[in-house]
Amino acid sequence: MPKILIVDDEPPIVEMLAYNLKRANYQVLVARDGEEALALARREQPDLIILDLMLPRLDGLEVCRTVRRECDVPIIMLTARDSEVDRVVGLELGADDYVVKPFSVRELVARVKNVLRRAAPRPAGMPSASVCVGALMVDPVRHEARLGDVELELTALEFELLHTLACHAGQVLSREQLLQQVWGYDYYGDLRVVDAAVKRLRARLRQAAPATEVITTVRGVGYKLQVASDK
């Protein structure tokens, strides 16, 4: 039973989320401030964190920053409608997705399922579908990615994004296509989640190969993973 940590200081929201997540067969933990959230995350090692940004004692952005330094547990942010800057910062700090208050519980539960699906290990015995593009190797069964001799340390979201781009190497994928294939949305979502994830993935790749630009932006269209002939 996947373990979900809800971090929010508004009792009605906590009660509503806890009730619906338990109905969907998730184990639920609750933290009502940032410091309690970090303590629970370290002790209980949840499978996913639903994180409000406006918290007592330690705000959600600092919680997100600290969690991402320590582990790659998926994070879905809860934000107020007028906190656009916080949403962008949160995504760049490593949040996987965000939901704006007031929100649809059905939508949030659907996003939880999508994020957990992406983070779940592939079934044993599933045939390998490794993808190699030049010096890049992505193995979704072992959840391993290497650029040359360097093993890449990626979150589940970053790994899925890299795998999708590698499977379409040399092709331009629009933000809408990436949103649908990586995040699993069958509706129009916020394209900033794509841009923020690409930015984080690029930073990981540059750490492994500073002189190589693996992902390029095709202005007005989307992103592509380069092959040798593109360079």
Coordinates of C-alpha atoms in Angstrom, one line a residue:
M1 CA 0.0 0.0 0.0
P2 CA 1.8 3.2 -1.1
K3 CA 2.4 5.7 1.7
I4 CA 1.4 9.3 1.1
L5 CA 2.5 12.2 3.3
I6 CA 0.1 15.2 3.3
V7 CA 1.7 18.4 4.5
D8 CA -0.9 21.1 5.1
D9 CA -2.0 23.2 8.1
E10 CA -5.7 23.6 7.0
P11 CA -7.7 20.9 8.7
P12 CA -10.6 20.8 6.2
I13 CA -8.1 20.2 3.3
V14 CA -6.2 17.6 5.3
E15 CA -9.4 15.7 6.2
M16 CA -10.7 15.8 2.7
L17 CA -7.4 14.6 1.2
A18 CA -6.9 11.9 3.8
Y19 CA -10.4 10.6 3.4
N20 CA -10.2 10.3 -0.4
L21 CA -6.7 8.9 -0.5
K22 CA -7.6 6.2 2.0
R23 CA -10.6 5.3 -0.1
A24 CA -8.2 5.0 -3.0
N25 CA -6.2 2.5 -1.0
Y26 CA -3.3 4.6 0.1
Q27 CA -1.7 4.8 3.5
V28 CA -1.8 8.4 4.8
L29 CA 0.5 10.3 7.0
V30 CA -0.1 14.0 8.0
A31 CA 2.2 16.8 8.9
R32 CA 0.9 20.3 9.8
D33 CA 4.1 22.3 9.6
G34 CA 7.4 22.2 7.7
E35 CA 9.6 20.8 10.5
E36 CA 7.2 18.0 11.2
A37 CA 7.1 17.2 7.5
L38 CA 10.8 16.8 7.3
A39 CA 10.9 14.6 10.5
L40 CA 8.1 12.3 9.1
A41 CA 9.7 12.1 5.7
R42 CA 13.0 11.0 7.1
R43 CA 11.4 8.5 9.5
E44 CA 8.6 7.1 7.4
Q45 CA 10.1 7.3 3.9
P46 CA 6.8 8.0 2.1
D47 CA 6.3 7.1 -1.5
L48 CA 4.9 10.5 -2.4
I49 CA 4.6 13.9 -0.6
I50 CA 1.7 16.3 -1.2
L51 CA 3.2 19.6 0.0
D52 CA 1.5 22.9 0.7
L53 CA 3.8 25.9 0.2
M54 CA 2.3 28.1 2.9
L55 CA 3.3 26.4 6.2
P56 CA 4.2 27.4 9.8
R57 CA 7.7 27.1 11.1
L58 CA 9.3 26.1 7.8
D59 CA 7.7 27.0 4.4
G60 CA 7.0 24.5 1.7
L61 CA 9.8 25.7 -0.6
E62 CA 12.4 25.1 2.0
V63 CA 10.9 21.7 2.7
C64 CA 11.0 20.9 -1.0
R65 CA 14.6 22.0 -1.2
T66 CA 15.7 19.9 1.8
V67 CA 13.8 16.8 0.7
R68 CA 15.3 17.0 -2.8
R69 CA 18.8 17.2 -1.4
E70 CA 18.2 14.0 0.7
C71 CA 16.1 11.8 -1.6
D72 CA 14.1 11.6 -4.8
V73 CA 10.6 11.0 -3.4
P74 CA 8.0 12.5 -5.8
I75 CA 6.5 15.8 -4.6
I76 CA 3.2 17.3 -5.7
M77 CA 2.8 20.9 -4.5
L78 CA -0.4 22.6 -3.4
T79 CA -0.3 26.3 -4.1
A80 CA -2.6 29.3 -3.9
R81 CA -3.9 30.7 -7.2
D82 CA -1.9 33.9 -6.9
S83 CA 1.4 32.3 -6.1
E84 CA 2.8 31.9 -9.6
V85 CA 6.4 32.8 -8.6
D86 CA 6.3 30.2 -5.9
R87 CA 5.0 27.6 -8.3
V88 CA 7.9 28.2 -10.7
V89 CA 10.5 28.2 -7.9
G90 CA 9.0 25.0 -6.5
L91 CA 9.2 23.2 -9.9
E92 CA 12.8 24.3 -10.4
L93 CA 13.6 23.0 -6.9
G94 CA 12.5 19.6 -7.9
A95 CA 8.7 19.3 -7.4
D96 CA 7.2 16.8 -9.9
D97 CA 3.9 18.6 -10.3
Y98 CA 1.5 21.1 -8.7
V99 CA -2.2 21.6 -8.0
V100 CA -3.8 25.0 -7.5
K101 CA -6.2 25.7 -4.6
P102 CA -9.1 25.3 -4.7
F103 CA -8.7 22.0 -6.5
S104 CA -10.6 19.0 -7.7
V105 CA -10.0 16.0 -5.4
R106 CA -10.6 13.7 -8.3
E107 CA -7.9 15.5 -10.3
L108 CA -5.4 15.4 -7.5
V109 CA -5.9 11.6 -6.9
A110 CA -5.4 11.1 -10.7
R111 CA -2.1 13.0 -10.5
V112 CA -1.1 11.0 -7.5
K113 CA -1.7 7.8 -9.5
N114 CA 0.3 9.1 -12.4
V115 CA 3.3 10.1 -10.3
L116 CA 3.4 6.8 -8.4
R117 CA 3.1 4.9 -11.7
R118 CA 6.1 6.7 -13.0
A119 CA 8.1 6.1 -9.9
A120 CA 7.2 2.4 -9.6
P121 CA 9.9 -0.2 -10.5
R122 CA 9.2 -2.2 -13.6
P123 CA 7.9 -5.7 -13.2
A124 CA 10.5 -8.5 -12.9
G125 CA 11.0 -10.4 -16.2
M126 CA 9.9 -7.5 -18.3
P127 CA 12.1 -7.5 -21.5
S128 CA 14.8 -4.9 -21.6
A129 CA 14.2 -1.8 -23.7
S130 CA 17.5 0.0 -23.3
V131 CA 18.0 3.0 -25.5
C132 CA 21.5 4.1 -26.7
V133 CA 22.1 7.5 -28.4
G134 CA 25.8 8.2 -28.9
A135 CA 27.4 8.2 -25.4
L136 CA 24.0 8.2 -23.7
M137 CA 22.4 4.9 -22.4
V138 CA 19.0 4.7 -20.7
D139 CA 17.8 1.4 -19.3
P140 CA 14.2 1.7 -18.0
V141 CA 14.2 -1.8 -16.5
R142 CA 17.2 -1.2 -14.2
H143 CA 16.3 2.5 -14.0
E144 CA 19.9 3.3 -15.0
A145 CA 21.2 6.1 -17.2
R146 CA 24.7 6.8 -18.1
L147 CA 26.4 9.5 -20.2
G148 CA 29.8 8.1 -21.2
D149 CA 31.3 6.7 -18.1
V150 CA 29.2 8.8 -15.7
E151 CA 26.1 7.4 -14.1
L152 CA 23.3 9.9 -13.9
E153 CA 21.5 10.4 -10.6
L154 CA 17.9 11.2 -11.7
T155 CA 14.5 11.5 -10.1
A156 CA 11.8 9.2 -11.5
L157 CA 10.4 12.2 -13.4
E158 CA 13.8 13.2 -14.8
F159 CA 14.5 9.6 -15.8
E160 CA 11.1 9.3 -17.6
L161 CA 11.7 12.5 -19.4
L162 CA 15.2 11.5 -20.6
H163 CA 13.9 8.1 -21.7
T164 CA 11.1 9.7 -23.7
L165 CA 13.5 12.1 -25.4
A166 CA 16.0 9.3 -26.1
C167 CA 13.3 7.1 -27.7
H168 CA 12.6 10.0 -30.1
A169 CA 16.3 11.1 -30.5
G170 CA 16.6 13.6 -33.3
Q171 CA 12.9 14.4 -33.3
V172 CA 11.3 17.5 -31.9
L173 CA 8.7 16.8 -29.2
S174 CA 6.4 19.6 -28.3
R175 CA 5.7 20.5 -24.7
E176 CA 2.2 19.2 -25.1
Q177 CA 3.5 15.8 -26.3
L178 CA 5.9 15.6 -23.4
L179 CA 3.2 16.6 -20.9
Q180 CA 1.0 13.8 -22.2
Q181 CA 3.7 11.1 -22.5
V182 CA 5.7 11.8 -19.3
W183 CA 3.2 13.2 -16.9
G184 CA 0.3 11.2 -18.3
Y185 CA -2.2 14.0 -18.7
D186 CA -5.0 13.5 -21.1
Y187 CA -6.0 17.2 -20.7
Y188 CA -4.2 20.5 -21.2
G189 CA -1.9 21.1 -18.4
D190 CA 0.6 23.8 -17.4
L191 CA 3.6 23.7 -19.8
R192 CA 5.8 25.2 -17.1
V193 CA 6.1 21.8 -15.5
V194 CA 7.8 20.6 -18.7
D195 CA 10.2 23.6 -19.0
A196 CA 11.2 23.3 -15.3
A197 CA 11.9 19.5 -15.6
V198 CA 13.9 20.0 -18.8
K199 CA 15.9 22.7 -17.0
R200 CA 16.7 20.3 -14.2
L201 CA 17.6 17.5 -16.5
R202 CA 19.9 19.6 -18.5
A203 CA 21.7 20.6 -15.3
R204 CA 22.2 16.9 -14.5
L205 CA 23.6 16.2 -18.0
R206 CA 25.9 19.2 -17.9
Q207 CA 27.4 17.9 -14.7
A208 CA 28.2 14.6 -16.5
A209 CA 29.4 16.2 -19.7
P210 CA 30.0 20.0 -19.3
A211 CA 31.1 20.5 -22.9
T212 CA 28.1 18.7 -24.5
E213 CA 24.6 20.0 -25.0
V214 CA 22.5 16.9 -25.1
I215 CA 19.0 18.5 -25.1
T216 CA 18.3 21.4 -27.4
T217 CA 15.4 23.8 -27.6
V218 CA 13.7 24.3 -30.9
R219 CA 12.2 27.7 -30.5
G220 CA 8.5 27.9 -30.8
V221 CA 8.2 24.1 -31.1
G222 CA 9.7 22.1 -28.2
Y223 CA 12.7 20.0 -27.3
K224 CA 14.8 17.3 -28.9
L225 CA 17.7 15.0 -27.8
Q226 CA 20.5 15.4 -30.2
V227 CA 22.1 12.7 -32.2
A228 CA 25.6 12.9 -33.7
S229 CA 24.4 14.3 -37.0
D230 CA 22.7 17.2 -35.3
K231 CA 26.0 18.6 -34.0

